[in-house]
Short mmCIF file of C-alpha atoms in Angstrom, two decimals:
data_model
loop_
_atom_site.label_atom_id
_atom_site.label_comp_id
_atom_site.label_asym_id
_atom_site.label_seq_id
_atom_site.Cartn_x
_atom_site.Cartn_y
_atom_site.Cartn_z
CA MET A 23 0.22 -0.20 -0.30
CA GLU A 24 1.47 3.73 -0.65
CA THR A 25 0.28 7.00 0.22
CA VAL A 26 -0.63 9.12 -2.74
CA ALA A 27 -2.33 12.27 -2.68
CA GLY A 28 -3.80 12.07 0.59
CA ALA A 29 -5.02 8.52 -0.70
CA VAL A 30 -3.91 5.24 1.17
CA THR A 31 -4.15 2.96 -2.34
CA HIS A 32 -3.98 -0.63 -4.14
CA ASP A 33 -3.24 -0.32 -7.52
CA PRO A 34 -6.97 0.74 -8.96
CA PRO A 35 -7.94 -2.31 -11.06
CA PRO A 36 -8.09 -1.79 -15.14
CA ALA A 37 -11.83 -0.58 -16.06
CA ALA A 38 -13.48 -2.21 -19.23
CA GLY A 39 -13.76 -0.69 -22.65
CA GLY A 40 -16.67 1.25 -23.80
CA ARG A 41 -18.25 4.64 -20.95
CA GLN A 42 -19.28 3.16 -17.89
CA GLY A 43 -21.40 6.26 -16.53
CA GLY A 44 -21.08 7.67 -13.43
CA PRO A 45 -20.33 6.03 -9.76
CA LEU A 46 -22.28 5.57 -7.04
CA ILE A 47 -22.15 7.81 -3.94
CA VAL A 48 -23.74 6.32 -0.71
CA THR A 49 -23.53 8.92 2.38
CA GLU A 50 -26.30 10.95 4.14
CA ASP A 51 -23.32 13.74 5.25
CA SER A 52 -25.05 16.72 3.48
CA GLU A 53 -21.43 18.70 3.17
CA LEU A 54 -19.44 15.82 2.37
CA LEU A 55 -22.55 14.98 -0.73
CA ASP A 56 -21.75 18.78 -1.92
CA ASP A 57 -18.33 17.97 -2.28
CA LEU A 58 -18.38 14.88 -3.99
CA LEU A 59 -20.99 16.11 -6.42
CA ARG A 60 -18.35 18.72 -7.27
CA LEU A 61 -15.96 16.84 -8.00
CA CYS A 62 -17.65 14.55 -10.22
CA ALA A 63 -19.24 17.88 -11.82
CA ALA A 64 -15.43 18.41 -12.67
CA ALA A 65 -14.67 15.21 -13.98
CA GLY A 66 -17.90 15.52 -16.55
CA ALA A 67 -19.91 12.41 -14.21
CA THR A 68 -23.15 12.47 -13.18
CA PRO A 69 -23.40 10.06 -9.83
CA GLU A 70 -26.05 8.23 -8.40
CA VAL A 71 -26.34 8.97 -4.75
CA HIS A 72 -27.86 6.57 -2.17
CA HIS A 73 -28.00 6.91 1.91
CA GLY A 74 -26.90 3.01 1.97
CA VAL A 75 -26.58 -0.03 -0.32
CA PRO A 76 -28.96 0.83 -3.02
CA ASP A 77 -32.44 -1.85 -2.85
CA ARG A 78 -32.18 -2.04 -7.06
CA ARG A 79 -30.25 -5.24 -8.52
CA GLY A 80 -27.04 -5.02 -9.36
CA GLY A 81 -26.89 -1.42 -7.73
CA TRP A 82 -24.16 -1.97 -5.74
CA GLU A 83 -22.12 -4.08 -7.79
CA GLY A 84 -22.51 -2.39 -11.58
CA ALA A 85 -21.36 0.83 -10.53
CA PRO A 86 -17.95 1.46 -11.83
CA LEU A 87 -17.19 3.04 -9.04
CA VAL A 88 -18.45 3.20 -5.06
CA LEU A 89 -17.80 6.30 -3.06
CA VAL A 90 -18.68 5.59 0.56
CA GLY A 91 -18.66 8.52 2.99
CA ASP A 92 -17.47 7.54 6.36
CA ASP A 93 -20.74 8.02 7.72
CA ALA A 94 -22.29 5.52 5.84
CA ALA A 95 -19.46 2.65 6.17
CA ARG A 96 -21.94 0.94 9.33
CA ARG A 97 -24.60 1.01 6.57
CA VAL A 98 -22.89 -0.79 4.11
CA ARG A 99 -20.73 -3.65 5.92
CA GLY A 100 -22.92 -6.53 4.55
CA ALA A 101 -22.71 -5.37 1.22
CA ALA A 102 -20.98 -7.55 -1.51
CA ARG A 103 -17.29 -7.65 -1.31
CA ARG A 104 -16.24 -5.75 -4.60
CA ARG A 105 -13.79 -3.73 -6.16
CA GLY A 106 -13.55 -0.03 -7.08
CA VAL A 107 -15.03 0.82 -3.15
CA VAL A 108 -13.32 4.21 -2.01
CA LEU A 109 -13.83 5.28 1.88
CA VAL A 110 -14.17 8.58 1.76
CA GLY A 111 -13.43 10.84 5.29
CA ARG A 112 -12.50 14.18 6.31
CA ASP A 113 -10.78 13.41 9.81
CA GLN A 114 -6.85 12.89 9.26
CA ASP A 115 -6.49 11.88 12.71
CA ASP A 116 -9.46 9.48 13.26
CA SER A 117 -7.25 6.25 13.25
CA GLY A 118 -10.43 4.04 12.82
CA VAL A 119 -11.09 4.89 9.52
CA TRP A 120 -8.75 2.34 8.36
CA ARG A 121 -10.50 -0.56 10.29
CA ARG A 122 -13.87 0.68 8.87
CA ALA A 123 -12.31 0.20 5.35
CA VAL A 124 -11.08 -3.09 6.05
CA GLU A 125 -14.53 -4.13 7.40
CA ILE A 126 -16.67 -2.71 4.15
CA GLY A 127 -13.68 -4.21 2.02
CA ALA A 128 -12.82 -0.64 0.62
CA GLU A 129 -9.42 -0.83 -1.74
CA HIS A 130 -8.62 3.30 -1.29
CA VAL A 131 -9.28 5.72 1.92
CA LEU A 132 -9.05 9.08 0.65
CA MET A 133 -9.45 11.88 3.10
CA LEU A 134 -10.59 15.63 1.78
CA PRO A 135 -9.59 17.97 0.74
CA ASP A 136 -6.06 16.86 0.10
CA GLY A 137 -7.51 13.86 -2.02
CA GLU A 138 -8.96 16.23 -4.21
CA GLN A 139 -7.68 15.80 -7.83
CA TRP A 140 -6.57 12.38 -7.33
CA LEU A 141 -10.96 11.42 -7.29
CA VAL A 142 -11.47 13.78 -9.49
CA ASP A 143 -8.92 11.84 -12.20
CA ARG A 144 -10.45 8.15 -11.31
CA ILE A 145 -13.99 9.49 -11.25
CA ALA A 146 -13.26 10.40 -14.60
CA ASP A 147 -11.16 7.43 -15.48
CA VAL A 148 -14.45 5.30 -14.64
CA ALA A 149 -16.93 8.04 -16.88
CA GLU A 150 -14.33 7.97 -19.96
CA GLY A 151 -14.57 3.83 -19.53
CA VAL A 152 -10.57 3.78 -19.00
CA GLY A 153 -8.90 0.34 -20.15
CA ARG A 154 -5.54 -0.34 -21.62
CA PRO A 155 -3.67 3.16 -22.54
CA ALA A 156 -2.70 3.83 -26.40
CA LEU A 157 0.76 2.27 -27.22
CA THR A 158 2.41 5.45 -28.81
CA VAL A 159 5.05 5.66 -30.88
CA GLY A 160 7.39 8.83 -31.89
CA VAL A 161 8.55 9.48 -34.90
CA ILE A 162 12.00 11.33 -34.96
CA GLY A 163 14.35 12.17 -38.02
CA GLY A 164 17.87 11.33 -37.79
CA ARG A 165 18.64 14.20 -39.70
CA GLY A 166 16.52 17.00 -41.56
CA GLY A 167 14.55 15.69 -45.05
CA ALA A 168 14.98 12.14 -43.41
CA GLY A 169 10.91 11.22 -44.07
CA ALA A 170 10.10 10.90 -40.56
CA SER A 171 6.61 13.07 -41.27
CA THR A 172 5.68 10.43 -44.31
CA LEU A 173 6.33 7.55 -42.02
CA ALA A 174 4.63 8.73 -39.19
CA CYS A 175 1.64 9.49 -41.05
CA ALA A 176 1.63 5.86 -43.28
CA LEU A 177 1.92 4.22 -39.46
CA ALA A 178 -0.85 6.59 -38.56
CA VAL A 179 -2.84 5.39 -41.29
CA THR A 180 -2.26 1.98 -41.33
CA SER A 181 -3.38 1.67 -38.37
CA ALA A 182 -6.90 3.39 -38.95
CA ARG A 183 -6.84 1.03 -41.85
CA GLU A 184 -6.66 -2.10 -39.32
CA GLY A 185 -9.27 -0.46 -37.50
CA LEU A 186 -7.56 0.69 -34.38
CA ARG A 187 -8.82 4.12 -32.65
CA THR A 188 -5.79 6.07 -34.32
CA LEU A 189 -4.27 9.73 -33.01
CA LEU A 190 -1.96 11.18 -35.41
CA VAL A 191 0.17 14.12 -33.20
CA ASP A 192 2.34 17.00 -35.08
CA ALA A 193 4.96 17.79 -32.11
CA ASP A 194 6.62 20.09 -34.73
CA PRO A 195 5.51 23.68 -34.67
CA LEU A 196 7.66 24.57 -37.21
CA GLY A 197 7.03 21.74 -39.61
CA GLY A 198 4.62 21.82 -42.81
CA GLY A 199 2.13 20.83 -40.84
CA LEU A 200 0.90 16.81 -40.80
CA ASP A 201 -2.79 18.09 -41.70
CA VAL A 202 -1.09 19.21 -45.25
CA LEU A 203 0.32 16.36 -45.80
CA LEU A 204 -2.75 13.68 -45.17
CA GLY A 205 -4.71 16.48 -47.22
CA GLY A 206 -6.95 17.98 -44.64
CA GLU A 207 -5.50 21.67 -44.29
CA THR A 208 -9.31 23.32 -44.36
CA ALA A 209 -10.86 19.94 -42.29
CA ASP A 210 -12.66 21.66 -39.15
CA GLY A 211 -10.91 21.09 -35.93
CA LEU A 212 -8.87 22.77 -33.29
CA ARG A 213 -5.63 22.73 -33.80
CA TRP A 214 -2.37 23.05 -31.05
CA PRO A 215 -3.12 26.85 -30.23
CA ALA A 216 -6.77 25.84 -28.67
CA PHE A 217 -4.68 23.40 -26.03
CA ALA A 218 -1.98 25.81 -25.19
CA SER A 219 -4.18 27.06 -21.96
CA SER A 220 -5.10 23.26 -21.04
CA ARG A 221 -4.25 22.43 -17.51
CA GLY A 222 -4.74 19.69 -15.02
CA ARG A 223 -6.82 16.74 -16.62
CA VAL A 224 -8.15 17.11 -20.66
CA GLY A 225 -11.02 14.64 -21.47
CA GLY A 226 -9.94 12.15 -24.10
CA GLY A 227 -13.40 11.89 -25.28
CA ALA A 228 -13.42 15.87 -25.91
CA LEU A 229 -10.07 15.77 -27.33
CA GLU A 230 -11.04 13.41 -29.37
CA GLU A 231 -14.20 14.70 -30.80
CA SER A 232 -12.48 18.04 -31.06
CA LEU A 233 -9.68 17.26 -33.63
CA PRO A 234 -10.01 16.98 -37.24
CA GLU A 235 -11.07 13.42 -38.66
CA LEU A 236 -9.09 12.62 -41.59
CA HIS A 237 -8.60 8.67 -43.56
CA SER A 238 -10.59 7.15 -40.30
CA LEU A 239 -8.14 9.05 -37.62
CA ARG A 240 -7.61 11.57 -35.83
CA VAL A 241 -5.27 14.36 -35.95
CA LEU A 242 -3.68 16.99 -34.10
CA SER A 243 -1.81 19.31 -35.76
CA TRP A 244 -0.60 23.16 -36.18
CA ASP A 245 -2.71 25.89 -37.61
CA ARG A 246 -1.11 28.80 -40.48
CA GLY A 247 -1.55 31.71 -37.95
CA ASP A 248 1.21 32.85 -35.69
CA ARG A 249 3.41 30.43 -34.08
CA ILE A 250 1.93 29.72 -30.30
CA ALA A 251 4.13 28.50 -27.29
CA VAL A 252 2.47 25.19 -25.92
CA PRO A 253 3.48 25.19 -22.21
CA PRO A 254 4.85 21.39 -20.78
CA GLN A 255 2.10 20.89 -18.67
CA ALA A 256 -0.36 21.42 -21.79
CA VAL A 257 1.36 19.36 -23.78
CA ARG A 258 1.32 16.94 -21.08
CA SER A 259 -2.25 17.00 -20.47
CA VAL A 260 -3.77 16.79 -24.52
CA LEU A 261 -1.17 13.43 -24.77
CA ALA A 262 -2.33 11.73 -21.48
CA ALA A 263 -5.82 12.50 -22.21
CA ALA A 264 -5.15 11.32 -26.45
CA ARG A 265 -3.55 7.59 -24.52
CA ARG A 266 -6.23 6.83 -22.19
CA ARG A 267 -8.82 6.69 -25.32
CA GLY A 268 -6.97 3.74 -26.05
CA GLY A 269 -5.65 1.89 -29.52
CA THR A 270 -2.84 4.13 -30.94
CA VAL A 271 -1.33 7.73 -31.26
CA VAL A 272 1.77 8.71 -33.30
CA VAL A 273 3.71 11.51 -32.71
CA ASP A 274 6.06 12.83 -35.20
CA LEU A 275 8.73 14.31 -33.27
CA PRO A 276 11.12 17.68 -34.27
CA ARG A 277 15.21 16.99 -33.91
CA ARG A 278 15.20 19.78 -31.21
CA ILE A 279 14.72 18.39 -27.92
CA ASP A 280 12.70 21.10 -25.41
CA ASP A 281 10.88 21.10 -22.19
CA GLY A 282 7.15 20.12 -24.13
CA VAL A 283 9.37 17.48 -26.31
CA ALA A 284 10.60 16.16 -23.43
CA GLU A 285 6.96 15.75 -22.22
CA VAL A 286 6.12 13.76 -24.79
CA LEU A 287 9.09 11.68 -24.68
CA THR A 288 8.04 10.29 -21.08
CA GLN A 289 4.57 9.37 -22.92
CA LEU A 290 6.01 7.03 -25.77
CA ASP A 291 6.24 3.31 -25.72
CA VAL A 292 8.80 3.35 -28.71
CA GLY A 293 10.65 5.61 -30.47
CA VAL A 294 11.80 5.31 -33.90
CA LEU A 295 14.41 7.26 -35.36
CA VAL A 296 14.78 7.63 -38.97
CA VAL A 297 18.16 7.65 -40.42
CA PRO A 298 19.23 8.01 -44.29
CA ALA A 299 22.06 5.34 -45.36
CA GLU A 300 24.68 7.84 -45.29
CA LEU A 301 28.21 8.43 -42.83
CA ARG A 302 26.65 12.03 -42.75
CA ALA A 303 22.87 11.45 -41.60
CA VAL A 304 24.23 8.29 -39.09
CA ALA A 305 26.55 11.20 -37.67
CA ALA A 306 23.90 13.37 -37.01
CA ALA A 307 21.69 10.62 -35.47
CA GLY A 308 23.92 9.45 -33.24
CA ARG A 309 23.54 13.12 -31.86
CA VAL A 310 19.63 12.81 -31.77
CA ALA A 311 19.49 9.72 -30.56
CA SER A 312 21.65 10.48 -27.27
CA ALA A 313 19.57 13.60 -26.97
CA VAL A 314 16.33 11.68 -27.13
CA GLY A 315 17.85 8.45 -24.49
CA MET A 316 18.28 10.28 -21.82
CA VAL A 317 14.25 9.80 -21.79
CA LEU A 318 13.45 7.35 -24.19
CA ARG A 319 14.12 3.76 -22.95
CA ASP A 320 13.17 2.41 -25.86
CA LEU A 321 14.67 4.06 -29.24
CA ARG A 322 14.75 1.89 -32.46
CA VAL A 323 16.46 2.74 -36.37
CA ALA A 324 14.48 2.72 -39.31
CA VAL A 325 17.20 2.98 -42.36
CA ARG A 326 16.31 4.56 -45.32
CA GLY A 327 18.18 4.09 -48.72
CA PRO A 328 19.21 3.69 -50.91
CA TYR A 329 22.90 2.33 -49.51
CA PRO A 330 26.57 3.52 -50.38
CA PRO A 331 29.26 0.93 -50.88
CA GLY A 332 29.61 -0.69 -47.63
CA LEU A 333 26.79 0.59 -45.45
CA ASP A 334 23.66 -1.27 -45.45
CA ASP A 335 20.74 -1.22 -42.27
CA ARG A 336 21.99 -3.87 -39.88
CA GLU A 337 25.92 -1.48 -40.31
CA VAL A 338 23.31 1.94 -39.30
CA ALA A 339 22.25 0.58 -36.19
CA ARG A 340 25.30 -0.91 -35.25
CA LEU A 341 26.85 1.98 -35.84
CA LEU A 342 24.36 4.14 -33.85
CA GLY A 343 23.70 0.70 -31.13
CA LEU A 344 20.35 0.60 -31.64
CA PRO A 345 17.87 -2.38 -32.48
CA LEU A 346 16.73 -2.17 -35.59
CA VAL A 347 13.25 -2.09 -36.95
CA GLY A 348 14.17 -2.81 -40.76
CA GLU A 349 14.53 -0.77 -44.16
CA VAL A 350 11.60 2.37 -45.19
CA PRO A 351 10.46 1.05 -48.19
CA VAL A 352 9.71 4.10 -51.15
CA GLU A 353 6.15 4.82 -52.23
CA PRO A 354 6.40 5.01 -55.48
CA GLN A 355 3.38 7.06 -55.49
CA LEU A 356 4.88 9.70 -53.26
CA LEU A 357 8.30 10.38 -55.94
CA ARG A 358 5.35 12.19 -58.29
CA PRO A 359 6.11 15.61 -58.77
CA ASP A 360 2.56 16.06 -57.50
CA GLY A 361 3.15 13.72 -54.13
CA GLY A 362 -0.15 11.92 -55.66
CA THR A 363 -3.24 12.57 -53.95
CA ALA A 364 -3.36 9.82 -50.93
CA PRO A 365 -1.80 10.42 -47.87
CA PRO A 366 1.14 7.88 -46.96
CA GLY A 367 0.50 4.33 -46.65
CA ALA A 368 -2.76 4.59 -48.06
CA ALA A 369 -2.12 1.75 -50.57
CA PRO A 370 -3.27 -1.21 -48.96
CA ARG A 371 -0.66 -3.55 -51.09
CA GLY A 372 1.79 -0.82 -51.49
CA PRO A 373 5.45 -1.38 -49.90
CA LEU A 374 5.18 1.07 -47.09
CA ALA A 375 1.66 -0.21 -46.19
CA ARG A 376 3.15 -3.60 -45.62
CA PHE A 377 5.91 -2.14 -43.53
CA CYS A 378 3.92 -0.28 -41.37
CA THR A 379 1.45 -3.47 -40.76
CA GLU A 380 4.51 -5.56 -39.88
CA PHE A 381 5.68 -2.66 -37.45
CA TRP A 382 2.44 -2.58 -35.93
CA GLU A 383 2.03 -6.74 -35.34
CA ARG A 384 5.41 -6.61 -34.08
CA ALA A 385 4.48 -3.28 -31.51
CA LEU A 386 1.14 -4.43 -30.31
CA VAL A 387 2.00 -8.54 -29.61
CA GLU A 388 5.50 -6.93 -28.07
CA ALA A 389 2.81 -4.79 -25.81
CA GLY A 390 0.53 -7.77 -25.00
CA ALA A 391 -2.36 -5.81 -27.32
CA ALA A 392 -2.65 -8.09 -29.90
#
């Protein structure tokens, strides 16, 4: 057991996927009820309120989360044991609260007001039906023009085509905009500047619904206006909300590592460093890998040909000291003067799509999500 934000807790159980609704509140303490209703409202959840164990069948067992006021602990002693019960009190000096928590099988003991933020997050989790977080992959170029944005788009397009909930995040404000690469620069929806003032928790569902939908995936990119700095805490909140929705998140990373990018790196499961098969590119990629590797543990290399004599994808990986993802193939339609009309990876049988499909198959198995 550990103390977190005024609560003594076991690790919370994973919730099932799909929206579940609000928690069950059991209390007769009007002041405590007012506080709990306020916290539910902050989490975007509508609770069910009772003075004791609900009479209707399944009312106690079926609630995704049960908040029992300390005043009501004795009234729920005989209820069926279940997970997700929180005993909520105010008196930090009341040692008897731990005994009452054991008597009702509570997994968490939380004291207000210290534990308010933890409780808001927990209520929002169950309201959103949070399950396994999204498999989150960052793509970064070993040098400028390496093709990282192309690969990031192709990975996202392939993921969406496989039926996974997919979000593509453009983390480079100085890039050309991933919505442009996907042909959706005029699509309705919010861009990064709209989230610059985000603090605390951002609702995952609200985030997803607010973003442009292109090629069956959601895209968070930049607008065409003046550059607006997005604070690191806003980056953290937005990406955390995206990950709570499950599926996959693909992030196109800039080569410079600032505080905002560092926040992204802490939430990545896998990083892919795209490196052209050139000695100068390998040298530049080594510096990028050194900086990224200070935050991200799992960084791999994807190599882009053509190859000069004596250099191939395995040799590039060896020189960088990184695991090899493979060789990023050339997509013929992307070599056309107009770049083609479809986004990278859109041709299901194309070489780039096949590369991305194999990448996701391996990554999902490694993550235990397949």
